[in-house]
Coordinates of C-alpha atoms in Angstrom, one line a residue:
M1 CA -0.2 0.0 0.0
A2 CA 1.5 3.3 -1.0
K3 CA 2.4 5.8 1.8
E4 CA 0.3 8.9 2.2
I5 CA 2.0 12.0 1.1
I6 CA 1.9 14.9 3.6
P7 CA 0.7 17.9 2.0
S8 CA 3.4 20.7 1.7
D9 CA 1.6 23.3 3.5
K10 CA 1.2 20.5 6.6
F11 CA 4.8 19.8 6.3
K12 CA 5.9 23.2 6.5
E13 CA 3.5 23.7 9.4
I14 CA 5.0 21.0 11.3
T15 CA 8.4 21.9 10.3
Y16 CA 7.9 25.5 11.7
N17 CA 6.1 25.0 14.7
K18 CA 7.5 27.5 16.9
E19 CA 6.9 25.3 20.1
N20 CA 9.1 22.6 18.8
P21 CA 11.9 22.5 21.4
L22 CA 14.4 21.1 18.9
R23 CA 16.2 24.5 18.1
D24 CA 19.7 23.4 17.5
E25 CA 21.9 24.4 14.5
T26 CA 21.2 21.2 12.5
I27 CA 17.4 21.9 12.6
I28 CA 18.0 25.3 11.4
R29 CA 19.9 24.2 8.8
L30 CA 17.4 21.6 7.6
N31 CA 14.5 24.4 7.9
K32 CA 16.4 26.6 5.4
M33 CA 16.9 23.6 3.0
I34 CA 13.2 22.9 3.2
E35 CA 12.5 26.7 2.6
I36 CA 14.7 26.8 -0.4
V37 CA 13.3 23.5 -1.9
M38 CA 9.7 25.1 -1.2
N39 CA 10.7 28.1 -3.4
V40 CA 11.9 25.8 -6.0
A41 CA 8.3 24.2 -6.2
K42 CA 7.1 27.4 -6.4
G43 CA 9.4 28.3 -9.4
I44 CA 11.9 30.6 -7.4
Y45 CA 15.6 29.3 -8.2
S46 CA 17.7 32.6 -7.2
E47 CA 18.6 30.8 -3.6
Q48 CA 20.9 28.0 -3.0
V49 CA 22.0 26.1 0.0
Q50 CA 24.7 27.9 2.0
L51 CA 27.4 25.0 2.9
S52 CA 29.0 25.0 6.3
D53 CA 32.6 24.1 6.7
K54 CA 31.7 21.0 8.8
N55 CA 31.6 18.9 5.5
D56 CA 28.9 16.7 7.2
E57 CA 25.9 14.6 5.8
I58 CA 23.7 18.0 5.8
D59 CA 26.4 19.6 3.6
A60 CA 26.2 16.6 1.3
L61 CA 22.5 17.1 1.0
G62 CA 22.7 20.7 0.4
I63 CA 25.2 19.8 -2.6
G64 CA 22.6 17.8 -4.0
I65 CA 20.0 20.3 -3.3
N66 CA 21.9 22.8 -5.3
M67 CA 22.8 20.4 -8.2
M68 CA 19.1 19.8 -8.4
I69 CA 18.3 23.6 -8.4
D70 CA 21.0 24.0 -11.3
D71 CA 19.6 21.3 -13.5
I72 CA 16.0 22.4 -13.0
K73 CA 17.0 26.0 -13.9
K74 CA 18.9 24.8 -16.9
N75 CA 15.7 22.5 -18.1
V76 CA 13.4 25.4 -17.1
E77 CA 15.6 27.6 -19.5
R78 CA 15.7 25.1 -21.9
I79 CA 11.9 24.6 -21.9
K80 CA 11.1 28.2 -22.1
K81 CA 13.4 28.8 -25.1
E82 CA 11.7 25.5 -26.9
K83 CA 8.3 27.3 -25.5
I84 CA 9.3 30.6 -27.2
N85 CA 10.5 28.6 -30.5
L86 CA 7.3 26.7 -30.7
D87 CA 5.4 30.0 -30.2
K88 CA 7.1 31.6 -33.1
Q89 CA 6.6 28.6 -35.3
E90 CA 2.9 28.3 -34.4
K91 CA 2.4 32.1 -35.1
R92 CA 4.3 31.7 -38.3
R93 CA 2.4 28.8 -39.4
T94 CA -0.8 30.9 -38.2
I95 CA 0.5 33.8 -40.6
E96 CA 1.3 31.3 -43.4
L97 CA -2.1 29.6 -43.0
K98 CA -3.6 33.0 -43.1
E99 CA -2.0 34.1 -45.9
E100 CA -2.6 30.9 -48.1
R101 CA -6.4 31.2 -47.1
N102 CA -6.3 35.1 -48.2
K103 CA -4.6 34.1 -51.5
F104 CA -6.9 31.3 -52.1
H105 CA -9.9 33.6 -51.4
A106 CA -8.5 36.4 -53.8
T107 CA -8.0 33.7 -56.4
A108 CA -11.4 32.2 -56.1
E109 CA -12.9 36.0 -56.1
S110 CA -11.0 36.9 -59.2
I111 CA -12.0 33.9 -61.1
S112 CA -15.2 34.2 -63.3
D113 CA -16.0 30.2 -62.4
G114 CA -18.5 29.8 -59.7
I115 CA -16.6 27.9 -56.8
L116 CA -18.3 26.3 -53.9
V117 CA -16.0 24.3 -51.3
I118 CA -17.7 21.8 -48.8
D119 CA -16.7 19.7 -46.1
F120 CA -17.1 15.8 -46.2
K121 CA -20.5 16.3 -44.3
G122 CA -21.7 18.6 -46.9
N123 CA -21.5 21.8 -45.1
I124 CA -20.6 24.6 -46.9
L125 CA -16.9 26.2 -46.4
I126 CA -16.1 28.5 -49.0
V127 CA -18.3 30.4 -51.7
N128 CA -16.9 32.7 -54.2
S129 CA -18.9 35.8 -55.8
A130 CA -19.3 34.2 -59.1
F131 CA -21.2 31.2 -57.2
E132 CA -23.1 33.7 -55.4
R133 CA -24.5 35.5 -58.5
L134 CA -25.1 32.2 -60.2
F135 CA -27.5 31.1 -57.6
G136 CA -28.7 34.2 -55.9
I137 CA -27.1 33.4 -52.5
K138 CA -25.0 35.3 -50.0
K139 CA -21.6 33.5 -48.7
E140 CA -22.3 35.1 -45.0
Q141 CA -25.8 33.3 -45.1
V142 CA -24.8 30.0 -45.9
T143 CA -21.1 29.6 -44.7
G144 CA -21.4 26.5 -42.4
R145 CA -24.6 25.4 -43.4
H146 CA -25.2 22.3 -45.2
V147 CA -25.5 22.6 -48.7
L148 CA -28.8 21.1 -49.5
D149 CA -30.6 23.6 -47.0
C150 CA -29.0 26.3 -49.1
L151 CA -29.3 25.5 -52.6
E152 CA -32.5 25.2 -54.6
D153 CA -31.4 24.1 -57.9
V154 CA -32.4 20.5 -58.4
K155 CA -29.4 19.6 -60.9
I156 CA -26.5 21.1 -59.0
L157 CA -28.0 19.4 -55.8
D158 CA -28.0 16.3 -57.7
L159 CA -24.5 16.5 -58.8
I160 CA -23.4 17.2 -55.1
T161 CA -25.7 14.5 -53.6
R162 CA -24.2 12.1 -56.0
K163 CA -20.6 12.9 -55.2
L164 CA -21.5 12.8 -51.3
T165 CA -23.4 9.4 -51.6
T166 CA -21.1 7.5 -54.3
G167 CA -17.8 9.0 -53.1
H168 CA -16.6 9.0 -56.6
E169 CA -13.3 11.1 -56.8
Y170 CA -14.5 13.2 -59.6
Y171 CA -17.6 14.3 -61.8
T172 CA -18.2 16.4 -64.8
E173 CA -21.5 17.2 -66.6
E174 CA -23.2 20.0 -68.4
L175 CA -25.9 21.7 -66.4
I176 CA -28.5 24.2 -67.5
I177 CA -29.6 26.8 -65.0
T178 CA -31.7 30.0 -64.8
D179 CA -29.4 33.0 -63.7
R180 CA -31.1 34.6 -60.6
V181 CA -29.9 38.1 -61.6
T182 CA -30.5 38.4 -65.5
N183 CA -33.4 35.8 -65.3
T184 CA -31.7 34.1 -68.3
E185 CA -30.8 30.6 -69.2
K186 CA -27.1 29.4 -68.8
I187 CA -25.3 26.4 -69.6
L188 CA -22.6 25.6 -67.1
N189 CA -19.8 23.0 -67.2
G190 CA -19.9 21.3 -63.9
R191 CA -16.8 20.0 -62.4
I192 CA -16.5 18.3 -58.7
S193 CA -13.7 16.7 -57.4
S194 CA -12.5 15.5 -53.7
V195 CA -10.3 17.6 -51.6
F196 CA -7.6 15.6 -49.5
N197 CA -5.0 16.4 -47.0
Q198 CA -1.2 15.5 -47.1
A199 CA -2.0 12.0 -45.1
G200 CA -4.6 11.1 -47.9
K201 CA -7.6 11.5 -45.7
K202 CA -10.7 13.3 -47.8
L203 CA -11.5 16.6 -46.2
G204 CA -14.4 17.5 -48.5
A205 CA -15.0 18.3 -52.3
V206 CA -14.8 21.3 -54.5
I207 CA -17.5 22.1 -57.1
V208 CA -16.3 24.4 -60.2
L209 CA -19.1 25.9 -62.4
R210 CA -17.9 27.2 -65.6
N211 CA -20.3 29.3 -67.9
I212 CA -20.1 27.8 -71.1
T213 CA -23.1 29.6 -72.6
K214 CA -21.1 31.7 -75.1
E215 CA -19.0 28.7 -76.4
K216 CA -22.1 26.8 -76.8
E217 CA -23.5 29.9 -78.7
A218 CA -20.6 30.0 -80.7
E219 CA -20.5 26.4 -81.6
R220 CA -24.3 26.8 -82.5
I221 CA -23.6 29.7 -84.9
K222 CA -20.6 27.9 -86.4
N223 CA -22.7 24.9 -87.2
E224 CA -25.4 26.9 -88.5
F225 CA -22.9 29.0 -90.8
V226 CA -21.8 25.9 -92.2
S227 CA -24.8 24.3 -92.9
N228 CA -26.2 27.8 -94.4
V229 CA -23.0 28.0 -96.6
S230 CA -23.4 24.5 -97.8
H231 CA -27.3 25.2 -98.6
E232 CA -26.4 28.8 -100.4
I233 CA -23.6 26.9 -102.5
R234 CA -25.7 23.7 -103.3
T235 CA -28.8 25.7 -104.4
P236 CA -27.2 27.6 -107.4
L237 CA -25.0 24.6 -108.5
S238 CA -28.2 22.6 -108.5
S239 CA -30.0 25.1 -110.8
I240 CA -26.8 25.3 -112.9
K241 CA -26.4 21.8 -113.2
G242 CA -30.1 21.1 -113.8
F243 CA -30.3 23.5 -116.9
V244 CA -26.9 22.3 -118.2
D245 CA -28.3 18.7 -118.1
T246 CA -31.4 20.1 -119.8
L247 CA -29.3 21.6 -122.7
L248 CA -27.3 18.8 -123.2
M249 CA -30.0 15.9 -123.3
V250 CA -33.1 17.7 -124.4
K251 CA -33.6 19.7 -127.9
V252 CA -35.1 23.2 -126.9
S253 CA -35.9 26.3 -129.2
E254 CA -33.4 29.2 -129.4
S255 CA -35.7 31.5 -127.0
E256 CA -35.6 28.7 -124.5
R257 CA -32.0 28.0 -124.8
K258 CA -31.2 32.0 -124.0
K259 CA -33.6 31.7 -121.3
F260 CA -31.8 28.8 -119.7
L261 CA -28.4 30.4 -120.2
N262 CA -29.6 33.6 -118.6
I263 CA -30.6 31.6 -115.5
I264 CA -27.3 29.9 -115.6
K265 CA -25.4 33.1 -115.5
Q266 CA -27.7 34.7 -112.8
E267 CA -26.9 31.7 -110.7
S268 CA -23.1 31.8 -111.6
N269 CA -23.2 35.4 -110.5
R270 CA -25.1 34.8 -107.3
L271 CA -22.5 31.9 -106.3
N272 CA -19.8 34.4 -107.2
Q273 CA -21.2 37.2 -105.0
L274 CA -21.6 34.6 -102.4
I275 CA -17.9 33.5 -102.4
T276 CA -16.9 37.0 -102.8
D277 CA -18.9 38.0 -99.5
L278 CA -17.7 34.9 -97.6
L279 CA -14.1 35.9 -98.4
D280 CA -14.8 39.6 -97.4
L281 CA -16.5 38.5 -94.2
S282 CA -13.7 36.2 -93.4
R283 CA -11.1 38.6 -93.9
I284 CA -12.8 41.4 -91.9
E285 CA -13.6 39.2 -89.1
S286 CA -10.1 37.5 -88.6
G287 CA -8.6 41.2 -89.1
R288 CA -6.7 40.4 -92.3
V289 CA -8.2 43.5 -93.8
E290 CA -5.8 46.3 -93.0
L291 CA -7.8 49.7 -93.2
K292 CA -6.1 52.7 -94.5
F293 CA -7.7 55.8 -92.3
E294 CA -7.3 58.9 -94.3
P295 CA -9.4 62.1 -94.7
V296 CA -12.3 61.6 -97.0
D297 CA -14.6 64.1 -98.6
V298 CA -18.3 62.7 -98.2
F299 CA -20.0 64.5 -100.9
Q300 CA -17.4 63.1 -103.4
K301 CA -17.7 59.4 -101.9
L302 CA -21.3 59.6 -102.3
E303 CA -21.3 60.9 -105.9
A304 CA -19.2 57.8 -106.5
V305 CA -21.8 55.8 -105.3
K306 CA -24.3 57.1 -107.2
S307 CA -22.2 56.9 -110.5
E308 CA -21.9 53.0 -109.6
I309 CA -25.7 52.2 -109.0
L310 CA -27.1 54.7 -111.7
G311 CA -28.2 51.8 -113.9
K312 CA -30.2 50.2 -111.3
I313 CA -32.0 53.3 -110.4
S314 CA -32.8 53.9 -113.8
R315 CA -34.2 50.7 -114.7
K316 CA -36.6 50.9 -111.6
K317 CA -37.7 54.6 -112.3
L318 CA -36.5 55.5 -108.8
S319 CA -35.7 58.8 -107.5
F320 CA -32.3 59.3 -106.0
E321 CA -31.4 62.1 -103.7
I322 CA -28.3 63.0 -101.9
K323 CA -28.3 65.7 -99.0
V324 CA -25.0 66.8 -97.8
P325 CA -24.3 70.3 -96.2
A326 CA -21.2 72.3 -97.9
S327 CA -20.0 72.8 -94.3
L328 CA -19.5 69.1 -93.6
P329 CA -16.0 68.5 -92.3
L330 CA -14.0 65.6 -93.8
I331 CA -14.3 62.1 -92.0
K332 CA -11.7 59.7 -90.8
A333 CA -12.2 56.5 -92.9
D334 CA -10.9 53.7 -95.2
K335 CA -12.2 55.1 -98.7
N336 CA -12.7 51.4 -100.2
A337 CA -14.3 50.3 -96.8
L338 CA -16.6 53.1 -96.9
F339 CA -17.6 52.9 -100.4
Q340 CA -18.7 49.1 -99.7
I341 CA -20.6 50.3 -96.7
L342 CA -22.5 52.7 -98.9
I343 CA -22.7 50.5 -101.9
N344 CA -24.3 47.5 -99.7
L345 CA -26.8 49.9 -98.0
V346 CA -28.0 51.7 -101.1
S347 CA -28.2 48.4 -103.2
N348 CA -30.4 46.9 -100.3
A349 CA -32.5 50.1 -100.5
I350 CA -32.8 49.5 -104.4
K351 CA -33.8 45.8 -104.1
F352 CA -36.4 46.6 -101.3
T353 CA -38.0 49.4 -102.9
E354 CA -40.6 49.2 -105.6
K355 CA -40.5 50.7 -109.1
E356 CA -40.8 54.8 -108.9
G357 CA -40.1 54.6 -105.1
K358 CA -37.7 57.1 -103.2
I359 CA -34.2 56.9 -102.0
C360 CA -32.6 59.6 -100.0
V361 CA -28.9 59.4 -98.7
K362 CA -28.1 62.1 -96.0
A363 CA -24.9 62.9 -94.1
E364 CA -24.8 65.4 -91.2
L365 CA -22.8 66.4 -88.4
C366 CA -23.6 64.5 -84.9
N367 CA -24.7 66.8 -82.0
K368 CA -21.5 66.8 -80.3
K369 CA -19.6 67.4 -83.6
E370 CA -17.2 64.3 -83.0
C371 CA -18.8 62.2 -86.1
V372 CA -20.8 62.3 -89.2
K373 CA -24.1 60.5 -89.1
F374 CA -25.2 59.0 -92.6
S375 CA -28.7 57.8 -93.2
V376 CA -30.0 55.7 -96.2
R377 CA -33.7 56.0 -96.4
D378 CA -36.1 54.1 -98.7
T379 CA -39.8 53.9 -99.4
G380 CA -39.6 50.2 -99.8
Y381 CA -41.3 47.1 -98.1
G382 CA -39.8 48.0 -94.4
I383 CA -38.9 45.4 -91.7
E384 CA -41.2 44.0 -89.2
K385 CA -39.8 44.7 -85.5
Q386 CA -39.2 41.3 -84.6
Y387 CA -36.8 41.1 -87.5
L388 CA -34.8 44.2 -86.7
T389 CA -32.0 42.4 -84.6
K390 CA -31.9 39.4 -86.8
I391 CA -31.0 41.1 -90.1
W392 CA -27.5 41.7 -88.7
E393 CA -27.0 37.7 -88.4
K394 CA -24.9 35.9 -91.5
F395 CA -27.4 34.7 -94.1
Y396 CA -30.4 35.9 -92.4
R397 CA -32.8 37.2 -95.3
I398 CA -36.3 38.6 -94.8
E399 CA -38.6 36.7 -97.3
T400 CA -42.4 36.9 -97.4
S401 CA -45.0 35.1 -99.7
S402 CA -45.2 38.4 -101.6
H403 CA -41.5 39.6 -101.5
K404 CA -38.6 37.2 -102.3
I405 CA -35.5 39.3 -102.7
P406 CA -32.2 37.4 -104.0
G407 CA -29.3 37.9 -102.0
T408 CA -26.5 36.3 -100.0
G409 CA -27.6 37.4 -96.3
L410 CA -24.1 38.4 -96.0
G411 CA -24.3 42.3 -97.0
L412 CA -25.3 43.7 -93.6
P413 CA -23.3 41.6 -91.4
I414 CA -20.3 42.9 -93.6
V415 CA -21.5 46.5 -93.2
K416 CA -22.0 46.4 -89.7
D417 CA -18.4 44.8 -89.2
L418 CA -16.9 47.7 -91.4
V419 CA -18.7 50.2 -89.6
E420 CA -17.2 48.8 -86.3
K421 CA -13.6 48.7 -87.5
H422 CA -14.1 52.7 -87.8
N423 CA -15.4 52.8 -84.4
G424 CA -18.7 53.8 -85.5
K425 CA -22.2 52.6 -84.8
I426 CA -25.1 51.3 -87.1
W427 CA -28.5 50.8 -86.2
V428 CA -32.0 50.8 -88.3
N429 CA -35.6 52.2 -88.2
S430 CA -38.4 50.6 -90.1
K431 CA -42.1 50.1 -90.5
P432 CA -43.7 47.8 -92.7
G433 CA -45.1 49.3 -95.8
K434 CA -43.5 52.7 -94.9
G435 CA -39.8 51.9 -95.5
S436 CA -36.6 51.7 -93.5
V437 CA -34.0 54.0 -92.7
F438 CA -30.3 52.6 -91.9
Y439 CA -28.0 55.1 -89.8
F440 CA -24.4 54.7 -89.2
T441 CA -21.7 56.9 -88.0
I442 CA -18.0 57.5 -88.8
P443 CA -15.7 59.9 -86.9
V444 CA -14.8 63.4 -88.1
F445 CA -11.1 63.6 -89.0
T446 CA -8.9 65.8 -86.8
E447 CA -5.5 66.8 -87.4
R448 CA -2.9 65.7 -84.8
K449 CA -1.5 68.6 -82.8
K450 CA 2.5 68.9 -83.1

């Protein structure tokens, strides 16, 4: 059975009892040793046992106590230094972790992809601003809560639930969601993968949602473009082939032969125009067209356009008017590109205006006098409101049962690109049966100050 240890305060009380008759020198020396040891127990190491010249057992005990005090002092100092170093290391690790966390948050905030980090239980740890915007949530309201309690979108919840339940390390799939801010449909590439620590223990998962709506739209436009090009090329080729086969295989009259040859010529011209427009559009959109900007006289350029289309105007007995004030300043433009813009717009006005109609081309200084505003007005068929944005799309042509106008559907996209290359703007106003007005702006030429 272990001996009961007398508490230090009781021991001290017994030792220092004033009524104790033992007052000889030995007891005094022992009492002093006890006092020193008690101080050591309290963390006071400044005093050591004073040795006598007797060199007896009590002195030997004093030497042992002094050696013990020295060892304790050294160990305490060593422990203090180690604690200071540990505190410094811990502080440094805390600062490094904070810096890494701040870096991660800063990186996550700068990324346009939506990012959500959850622990292995499904509680939300990190949400970036892009994710907030996509789902209309606030990080302050959802951090620490379970993801199933915070998100309402069924598809993203299904993706996360499968990850949490199956334990697969990686998932990716396309999601279609409704943006809560813009109320528009967005296509997202959802990727979810596990997060592990250095020991290989699974900590949670990170969900990255990339908005691929524009990429999908670009892919759709590309596929539609290829389909339209194929169709537009096949149509005149089929017509040409059909009439050539007829001429080769069937005996026809001279009048029919001329009629067929005229159709073949028209379809060949149409095919040639299509290829020319495609090449022009490709060069403009790829930046391979180098525009030479220089001062251009608007009136002279409009007169050149009038000379070019005079025959078409005469055949349809159209009224053609040019309005340019004498004080109109020079504009900063590429002469050939400006000519192409005007020719395309005026040619469209001629095509969509019935005989004896009116076309007016006007140029005037804008309110701020920084640009010249052009307008091409006709009294043609006009454009219904729902088509006003579509006319700038490649291959789009307005066709009704009563009006089927030939063309490639590339003229207006080319015009729009060229106007924008001049740092200008283009728009249209139109009413069915009343005609259309196409407007565009070109900057005024200003000489550089030396």
